[in-house]
Short mmCIF file of C-alpha atoms and ligand atoms in Angstrom, two decimals:
data_model
loop_
_atom_site.label_atom_id
_atom_site.label_comp_id
_atom_site.label_asym_id
_atom_site.label_seq_id
_atom_site.Cartn_x
_atom_site.Cartn_y
_atom_site.Cartn_z
CA MET A 1 1.75 -23.82 -2.24
CA ILE A 2 3.21 -21.72 0.54
CA TYR A 3 2.35 -18.12 -0.23
CA LEU A 4 4.79 -15.64 1.31
CA ASP A 5 3.91 -12.64 -0.85
CA HIS A 6 0.92 -11.00 0.82
CA ASN A 7 2.28 -7.49 0.20
CA ALA A 8 1.89 -8.21 -3.53
CA THR A 9 -1.69 -9.40 -3.29
CA THR A 10 -3.96 -11.55 -1.14
CA PRO A 11 -6.53 -14.26 -1.84
CA VAL A 12 -10.18 -13.27 -2.29
CA ALA A 13 -12.04 -14.32 0.88
CA PRO A 14 -15.02 -16.64 0.28
CA GLU A 15 -17.30 -14.15 2.07
CA VAL A 16 -16.09 -11.46 -0.33
CA PHE A 17 -16.83 -13.61 -3.35
CA GLU A 18 -20.29 -14.27 -1.94
CA ALA A 19 -20.93 -10.54 -1.45
CA MET A 20 -19.97 -9.90 -5.07
CA ALA A 21 -21.86 -12.76 -6.72
CA PRO A 22 -25.32 -11.10 -6.99
CA TYR A 23 -23.83 -8.17 -8.93
CA LEU A 24 -22.15 -10.50 -11.41
CA THR A 25 -25.32 -12.48 -12.04
CA ASP A 26 -28.90 -11.25 -11.44
CA GLU A 27 -28.27 -7.68 -10.26
CA TRP A 28 -26.56 -6.29 -13.32
CA GLY A 29 -28.31 -2.93 -13.53
CA ASN A 30 -26.69 0.48 -13.68
CA PRO A 31 -26.65 2.15 -10.26
CA SER A 32 -27.25 5.55 -11.88
CA SER A 33 -30.51 4.47 -13.54
CA SER A 34 -33.74 5.95 -12.23
CA TYR A 35 -35.83 2.72 -12.39
CA ARG A 36 -35.59 0.39 -9.43
CA PHE A 37 -33.68 -2.43 -11.17
CA GLY A 38 -30.69 -0.13 -11.41
CA ALA A 39 -31.29 2.39 -8.66
CA LYS A 40 -31.41 -0.26 -5.94
CA LEU A 41 -27.73 -0.95 -6.59
CA ARG A 42 -27.00 2.46 -5.13
CA ALA A 43 -27.72 0.90 -1.75
CA ALA A 44 -24.96 -1.66 -2.38
CA LEU A 45 -22.51 1.14 -3.13
CA GLU A 46 -23.50 3.06 -0.02
CA LYS A 47 -23.20 -0.03 2.15
CA ALA A 48 -19.68 -0.63 0.83
CA ARG A 49 -18.87 3.04 1.44
CA GLU A 50 -19.93 2.68 5.08
CA GLN A 51 -17.92 -0.53 5.46
CA THR A 52 -14.80 1.01 3.91
CA ALA A 53 -15.18 4.16 6.01
CA GLU A 54 -15.40 2.08 9.17
CA LEU A 55 -12.11 0.39 8.39
CA ILE A 56 -10.29 3.72 8.59
CA GLY A 57 -12.57 5.62 10.99
CA SER A 58 -13.85 8.14 8.44
CA TYR A 59 -17.32 9.29 7.48
CA ALA A 60 -18.86 7.41 4.55
CA GLY A 61 -19.11 10.62 2.52
CA GLU A 62 -15.33 10.95 2.64
CA ILE A 63 -14.80 7.71 0.68
CA LEU A 64 -14.44 7.83 -3.07
CA PHE A 65 -14.21 4.54 -4.99
CA THR A 66 -11.47 4.19 -7.58
CA SER A 67 -10.05 1.45 -9.80
CA CYS A 68 -6.88 0.85 -7.74
CA ALA A 69 -4.46 2.56 -5.39
CA THR A 70 -2.39 3.75 -8.33
CA GLU A 71 -5.40 5.83 -9.34
CA SER A 72 -6.06 6.91 -5.73
CA ASN A 73 -2.46 8.08 -5.33
CA ASN A 74 -2.42 9.94 -8.64
CA ALA A 75 -5.85 11.47 -7.97
CA ALA A 76 -4.92 12.75 -4.50
CA ILE A 77 -1.71 14.47 -5.65
CA HIS A 78 -3.50 15.83 -8.70
CA ALA A 79 -6.32 17.28 -6.54
CA ALA A 80 -3.85 18.93 -4.19
CA LEU A 81 -1.92 20.53 -7.04
CA LYS A 82 -5.12 21.76 -8.69
CA ALA A 83 -6.18 23.35 -5.42
CA ARG A 84 -2.91 25.24 -5.05
CA PRO A 85 -1.98 26.16 -8.62
CA GLU A 86 0.42 28.90 -7.50
CA ARG A 87 2.53 26.38 -5.54
CA ARG A 88 5.03 24.35 -7.55
CA HIS A 89 6.76 22.15 -4.95
CA VAL A 90 5.90 18.57 -3.95
CA VAL A 91 7.48 16.58 -1.12
CA THR A 92 7.58 12.80 -1.12
CA SER A 93 10.07 10.15 0.01
CA ALA A 94 12.77 8.28 -1.84
CA VAL A 95 11.09 4.94 -1.08
CA GLU A 96 7.52 5.45 -2.32
CA HIS A 97 5.66 2.92 -4.43
CA SER A 98 6.04 3.57 -8.16
CA SER A 99 2.48 4.95 -8.29
CA VAL A 100 3.68 7.99 -6.31
CA PHE A 101 7.36 7.95 -7.23
CA ASN A 102 6.87 7.84 -10.99
CA TYR A 103 4.03 10.35 -10.86
CA CYS A 104 6.34 12.75 -9.02
CA MET A 105 9.07 12.18 -11.63
CA GLU A 106 6.51 13.03 -14.30
CA LEU A 107 5.59 16.20 -12.42
CA GLU A 108 9.25 17.24 -12.57
CA THR A 109 9.08 17.11 -16.36
CA GLU A 110 6.10 19.49 -16.10
CA GLY A 111 8.12 22.03 -14.16
CA TYR A 112 7.34 21.08 -10.58
CA ARG A 113 10.13 20.86 -8.03
CA VAL A 114 10.04 17.58 -6.10
CA THR A 115 11.90 16.79 -2.87
CA TYR A 116 12.48 13.06 -2.33
CA LEU A 117 13.10 12.83 1.40
CA PRO A 118 15.97 10.47 2.22
CA VAL A 119 15.76 7.52 4.59
CA ASP A 120 18.49 6.11 6.80
CA ARG A 121 20.02 2.62 6.57
CA GLU A 122 17.03 1.20 8.41
CA GLY A 123 14.52 2.84 6.11
CA LEU A 124 13.44 5.49 8.62
CA LEU A 125 12.55 9.04 7.69
CA LYS A 126 13.53 12.04 9.82
CA THR A 127 10.73 14.53 10.40
CA SER A 128 13.40 17.25 10.71
CA ASP A 129 14.21 16.61 7.02
CA LEU A 130 10.54 17.05 6.19
CA GLU A 131 10.35 20.30 8.17
CA ALA A 132 13.44 21.63 6.44
CA SER A 133 12.05 20.79 3.00
CA LEU A 134 8.77 22.73 3.35
CA SER A 135 8.38 26.24 1.99
CA ASP A 136 5.60 28.62 1.03
CA ASP A 137 5.80 27.02 -2.40
CA THR A 138 4.97 23.49 -1.13
CA ALA A 139 1.53 22.32 -2.25
CA VAL A 140 1.45 18.75 -0.99
CA VAL A 141 3.37 16.12 0.94
CA SER A 142 2.77 12.53 -0.15
CA VAL A 143 4.34 9.76 1.90
CA MET A 144 3.42 6.19 2.61
CA TRP A 145 2.43 4.78 5.97
CA ALA A 146 4.16 1.40 5.58
CA ASN A 147 6.70 0.48 2.95
CA ASN A 148 5.64 -2.34 0.64
CA GLU A 149 9.17 -3.77 0.32
CA THR A 150 10.47 -3.55 3.88
CA GLY A 151 7.34 -2.97 5.97
CA VAL A 152 9.06 0.02 7.63
CA LEU A 153 6.57 2.47 9.14
CA PHE A 154 6.71 6.24 8.74
CA PRO A 155 5.53 8.57 11.55
CA VAL A 156 2.49 9.68 9.57
CA GLU A 157 0.71 11.28 12.50
CA LYS A 158 3.67 13.55 13.20
CA ILE A 159 4.07 14.23 9.47
CA GLY A 160 0.41 15.23 9.29
CA GLU A 161 0.83 17.62 12.22
CA ILE A 162 3.82 19.27 10.58
CA CYS A 163 1.92 19.67 7.30
CA LYS A 164 -1.11 21.10 9.07
CA ALA A 165 0.98 23.62 10.99
CA ARG A 166 2.57 24.74 7.71
CA GLY A 167 -0.68 24.85 5.72
CA VAL A 168 0.45 22.08 3.35
CA LEU A 169 -1.93 19.36 2.13
CA PHE A 170 -1.01 15.81 3.20
CA HIS A 171 -1.64 12.59 1.30
CA CYS A 172 -0.81 9.18 2.73
CA ASP A 173 -0.54 5.92 0.79
CA ALA A 174 -1.89 3.49 3.39
CA VAL A 175 -2.18 0.51 1.04
CA GLN A 176 0.05 -1.79 3.09
CA VAL A 177 -1.53 -0.88 6.40
CA ALA A 178 -5.15 -1.87 5.70
CA GLY A 179 -6.03 -4.91 7.76
CA LYS A 180 -2.58 -4.95 9.41
CA LEU A 181 -2.81 -1.99 11.81
CA VAL A 182 -5.78 -0.22 13.34
CA MET A 183 -6.40 3.00 11.43
CA ASP A 184 -8.33 6.00 12.67
CA VAL A 185 -8.16 8.95 10.33
CA ARG A 186 -10.24 11.10 12.68
CA LYS A 187 -7.28 11.17 15.04
CA MET A 188 -4.83 12.08 12.31
CA PRO A 189 -4.33 15.33 10.46
CA LEU A 190 -4.74 13.86 6.97
CA ASP A 191 -6.26 15.29 3.82
CA TYR A 192 -6.14 12.21 1.57
CA LEU A 193 -5.47 8.49 2.13
CA SER A 194 -5.26 5.69 -0.43
CA LEU A 195 -6.37 2.07 -0.15
CA THR A 196 -6.63 -0.87 -2.53
CA GLY A 197 -8.90 -3.86 -2.08
CA HIS A 198 -6.55 -6.60 -3.23
CA LYS A 199 -4.19 -6.17 -0.28
CA PHE A 200 -6.96 -7.12 2.15
CA ASN A 201 -8.74 -10.04 0.52
CA ALA A 202 -10.87 -8.23 -2.05
CA PRO A 203 -10.25 -8.65 -5.78
CA LYS A 204 -7.82 -6.61 -7.83
CA GLY A 205 -9.09 -3.55 -9.68
CA VAL A 206 -10.89 -1.68 -6.93
CA GLY A 207 -9.53 0.96 -4.59
CA ALA A 208 -10.63 3.85 -2.45
CA LEU A 209 -9.50 7.37 -1.74
CA TYR A 210 -10.38 9.04 1.54
CA VAL A 211 -10.82 12.77 1.06
CA HIS A 212 -11.24 14.71 4.31
CA ARG A 213 -14.51 16.62 4.16
CA LYS A 214 -12.65 19.95 4.25
CA ALA A 215 -9.89 18.95 1.81
CA PRO A 216 -10.08 20.37 -1.70
CA PHE A 217 -10.87 17.90 -4.45
CA SER A 218 -11.25 18.04 -8.17
CA PRO A 219 -11.73 14.94 -10.30
CA TYR A 220 -8.94 13.03 -11.89
CA LEU A 221 -11.42 11.31 -14.22
CA TYR A 222 -13.92 13.76 -15.69
CA GLY A 223 -17.20 12.24 -16.78
CA GLY A 224 -20.65 11.66 -15.37
CA HIS A 225 -22.06 12.50 -11.96
CA GLN A 226 -20.95 9.26 -10.31
CA GLU A 227 -19.32 9.46 -6.89
CA ARG A 228 -21.07 12.83 -6.38
CA GLY A 229 -19.28 14.27 -9.37
CA ARG A 230 -15.85 13.37 -8.01
CA ARG A 231 -15.10 10.49 -10.38
CA GLY A 232 -16.78 9.82 -13.69
CA GLY A 233 -17.43 6.25 -14.83
CA THR A 234 -20.09 3.65 -14.06
CA GLU A 235 -19.22 2.10 -10.72
CA ASN A 236 -18.08 -1.51 -10.69
CA VAL A 237 -20.72 -2.54 -8.20
CA ALA A 238 -19.49 -6.12 -7.75
CA LEU A 239 -15.90 -5.14 -6.98
CA ILE A 240 -16.98 -2.30 -4.72
CA ALA A 241 -19.37 -4.57 -2.81
CA GLY A 242 -16.51 -7.05 -2.48
CA MET A 243 -14.13 -4.43 -1.15
CA GLY A 244 -16.75 -3.24 1.33
CA ARG A 245 -17.21 -6.76 2.67
CA ALA A 246 -13.43 -7.26 2.78
CA ALA A 247 -13.08 -4.02 4.74
CA GLU A 248 -15.65 -5.25 7.22
CA LEU A 249 -13.80 -8.56 7.62
CA ALA A 250 -10.43 -6.80 7.93
CA ARG A 251 -11.76 -4.52 10.66
CA GLY A 252 -12.99 -7.54 12.61
CA LYS A 253 -9.62 -9.27 12.37
CA VAL A 254 -7.13 -6.43 12.63
CA VAL A 255 -6.65 -6.57 16.39
CA ALA A 256 -5.67 -10.27 16.23
CA TYR A 257 -3.56 -9.86 13.08
CA GLU A 258 -0.23 -9.01 14.64
CA ALA A 259 -0.36 -11.85 17.17
CA GLN A 260 -1.04 -14.26 14.28
CA VAL A 261 1.66 -13.25 11.85
CA ARG A 262 4.48 -11.88 13.99
CA PRO A 263 5.56 -15.20 15.59
CA MET A 264 5.75 -16.81 12.14
CA ARG A 265 7.62 -13.86 10.63
CA ASP A 266 10.04 -13.78 13.55
CA GLN A 267 10.61 -17.51 13.31
CA LEU A 268 11.33 -17.26 9.59
CA GLU A 269 13.52 -14.19 9.89
CA GLY A 270 15.41 -15.32 12.98
CA SER A 271 16.18 -18.72 11.49
CA ILE A 272 17.41 -17.22 8.21
CA LEU A 273 19.61 -14.62 9.87
CA LYS A 274 21.04 -17.17 12.30
CA GLY A 275 21.18 -20.25 10.10
CA ILE A 276 22.02 -19.03 6.59
CA PRO A 277 25.43 -17.38 6.30
CA ARG A 278 25.83 -13.86 4.85
CA THR A 279 22.26 -12.76 5.27
CA GLU A 280 21.22 -9.28 6.36
CA LEU A 281 17.91 -7.68 7.32
CA ASN A 282 16.75 -4.66 5.33
CA GLY A 283 14.56 -2.37 7.41
CA HIS A 284 14.19 -1.35 11.03
CA ASN A 285 13.78 -4.30 13.34
CA ALA A 286 10.88 -2.89 15.37
CA LEU A 287 9.26 -0.02 13.45
CA ARG A 288 7.90 -2.38 10.86
CA LEU A 289 4.76 -4.25 9.82
CA ALA A 290 4.49 -7.56 11.68
CA ASN A 291 4.22 -9.60 8.47
CA THR A 292 7.16 -8.33 6.42
CA SER A 293 10.80 -9.33 6.27
CA ASN A 294 13.21 -8.16 3.59
CA ILE A 295 16.51 -10.02 3.64
CA THR A 296 19.65 -9.76 1.53
CA PHE A 297 21.33 -13.07 0.69
CA HIS A 298 24.81 -11.80 -0.19
CA GLY A 299 26.27 -13.42 -3.28
CA ILE A 300 22.97 -14.96 -4.43
CA GLU A 301 20.88 -13.53 -7.23
CA SER A 302 17.29 -13.03 -6.11
CA GLU A 303 15.94 -14.38 -9.37
CA ALA A 304 17.80 -17.70 -9.02
CA LEU A 305 16.70 -18.15 -5.42
CA LEU A 306 13.09 -17.31 -6.25
CA LEU A 307 13.11 -19.86 -9.08
CA LEU A 308 14.32 -22.64 -6.79
CA LEU A 309 11.73 -21.66 -4.18
CA ASP A 310 9.03 -21.63 -6.85
CA GLU A 311 9.96 -25.20 -7.78
CA GLU A 312 9.17 -26.12 -4.18
CA GLY A 313 5.83 -24.30 -4.36
CA ILE A 314 7.01 -21.32 -2.35
CA CYS A 315 5.98 -17.85 -3.51
CA ALA A 316 8.07 -14.87 -2.46
CA SER A 317 9.43 -11.85 -4.33
CA SER A 318 12.44 -9.64 -4.61
CA GLY A 319 10.52 -6.43 -3.98
CA SER A 320 7.52 -4.72 -5.47
CA ALA A 321 5.52 -7.00 -7.79
CA CYS A 322 5.07 -4.03 -10.14
CA LEU A 323 8.82 -3.97 -10.81
CA ALA A 324 9.53 -7.71 -10.58
CA ASP A 325 10.97 -7.80 -14.09
CA SER A 326 14.02 -5.74 -13.08
CA ASP A 327 17.25 -7.29 -11.84
CA GLU A 328 18.52 -4.02 -10.40
CA PRO A 329 18.19 -3.45 -6.66
CA SER A 330 14.99 -1.53 -6.04
CA HIS A 331 15.01 2.22 -5.42
CA VAL A 332 13.90 1.40 -1.88
CA ILE A 333 16.97 -0.67 -1.02
CA ARG A 334 19.26 1.77 -2.83
CA ALA A 335 17.84 4.68 -0.84
CA MET A 336 18.60 2.80 2.37
CA LYS A 337 21.95 1.34 1.39
CA PRO A 338 23.58 3.40 -1.38
CA GLU A 339 26.60 1.09 -1.50
CA VAL A 340 24.38 -1.66 -3.00
CA LYS A 341 25.35 -1.15 -6.62
CA SER A 342 24.21 -3.95 -8.85
CA GLY A 343 22.32 -7.20 -8.90
CA ARG A 344 19.29 -7.96 -6.82
CA GLN A 345 20.19 -10.11 -3.85
CA MET A 346 17.22 -9.54 -1.58
CA ILE A 347 14.01 -11.43 -0.98
CA ARG A 348 10.84 -9.99 0.46
CA PHE A 349 8.80 -12.39 2.56
CA SER A 350 5.34 -11.09 3.44
CA LEU A 351 3.17 -13.39 5.49
CA GLY A 352 -0.56 -13.75 6.01
CA PRO A 353 -2.68 -15.13 8.82
CA GLU A 354 -3.65 -18.34 7.00
CA LEU A 355 -0.06 -19.65 7.21
CA THR A 356 1.12 -22.06 9.90
CA LEU A 357 4.44 -22.61 11.67
CA GLU A 358 4.66 -25.86 9.72
CA ASP A 359 4.54 -23.87 6.47
CA ILE A 360 7.34 -21.68 7.80
CA GLY A 361 9.40 -24.77 8.65
CA ARG A 362 8.98 -26.09 5.10
CA ALA A 363 9.87 -22.74 3.61
CA LEU A 364 12.99 -22.59 5.76
CA ASP A 365 14.11 -26.06 4.66
CA ALA A 366 13.65 -25.07 1.03
CA LEU A 367 15.53 -21.82 1.58
CA ARG A 368 18.49 -23.49 3.26
CA ASP A 369 18.73 -26.04 0.43
CA ALA A 370 18.39 -23.41 -2.28
CA ALA A 371 20.95 -21.06 -0.71
CA ALA A 372 23.43 -23.94 -0.27
CA ALA A 373 22.90 -25.11 -3.87
CA LEU A 374 23.44 -21.63 -5.28
CA ARG A 375 26.51 -20.95 -3.21
CA GLY A 376 27.96 -24.29 -4.26
N1 LIG B 401 1.02 1.67 -2.96
C1 LIG B 401 1.63 0.63 -2.36
C2 LIG B 401 2.41 0.89 -1.12
C3 LIG B 401 1.51 -0.65 -2.88
O1 LIG B 401 2.13 -1.67 -2.29
C4 LIG B 401 0.75 -0.84 -4.06
C5 LIG B 401 0.62 -2.19 -4.68
O2 LIG B 401 1.54 -2.92 -4.85
C6 LIG B 401 0.14 0.27 -4.66
C7 LIG B 401 0.29 1.50 -4.07
C8 LIG B 401 -0.63 0.15 -5.94
O3 LIG B 401 -1.82 -0.53 -5.76
P1 LIG B 401 -2.69 -0.99 -7.02
O4 LIG B 401 -2.09 -2.26 -7.50
O5 LIG B 401 -4.06 -1.17 -6.48
O6 LIG B 401 -2.64 0.10 -8.01
#
């Protein structure tokens, strides 16, 4: 198998599995219990909190464990709106992941006004548009750091500064950045930031929400006193321990990451754009994650191309895995290129450091064959 879909999910690292194993076997107590068999698991949670905090440069106390980034994103926006009940305006972008986008659409049905900031043809957002959208009624701005479909980066530091100057809370979905770029939230004016373990070699079903120590927060899940009263529900110690270990590994590897994946991505992308007729890059050439390439193959249905690639053991996708069942162009591509009306004709390739140039060569051969077969 040649796996070119790392923005969808990543393999669980052996070290992560090892870190989880005790909590799936002998250490099955409840971390909230007062006797030692359970209570000692609190140390595992706190270790993972430290490890996760170190990945983003926060204090451990600012990390809240969740079940996924969908929950983190929902919880952050929810907390901001609860803190500013008199404000009824939310700002986001037109290219957010469905966990923000659909939540914002739902908020509209509840009477909130939502501004979906546009992007240009290269997927870039203008901070002047953000500035113009803010008013005394704006409670929160929620935008992503890196786009999951195109890898395009938003100027989150500048966005945070604008929000701070205007007294608006700022949430950032940093899911696609973890392990790919160095993050330091202490240098950024951020109130909330979302992560999910499965994008950086932890299992699915565990996420984190950074809440700045001065940012308002009220729970999204009401229940027991877990997570210092900020999220009810018995913690999934094994998954949290796994995500902590994965965060530690990601932090150790992040500096080398770009040098590992960029040459392979550039080789793949350059060869497709040069060698396969009627192909077009979606997303800014430079302001982009080093592992991601989103390419339109004009006149070829994504689904057909993906099927032929799958037969050759090559995994790629046509956009977000969460919406893979749709044959419409994604809202991300449509926001960038409104003339794209119907039929998905783009493929997202997202690479990981375990790939080799030989894998890329094989993927390219398969792609050339598949594109030629489908174009007759
Ligand atoms: N945000 C972005 C940018 C993503 O790519 C994803 C996952 O695809 C999510 C949020 C949702 O993450 P999870 O699957 O953990 O809910």
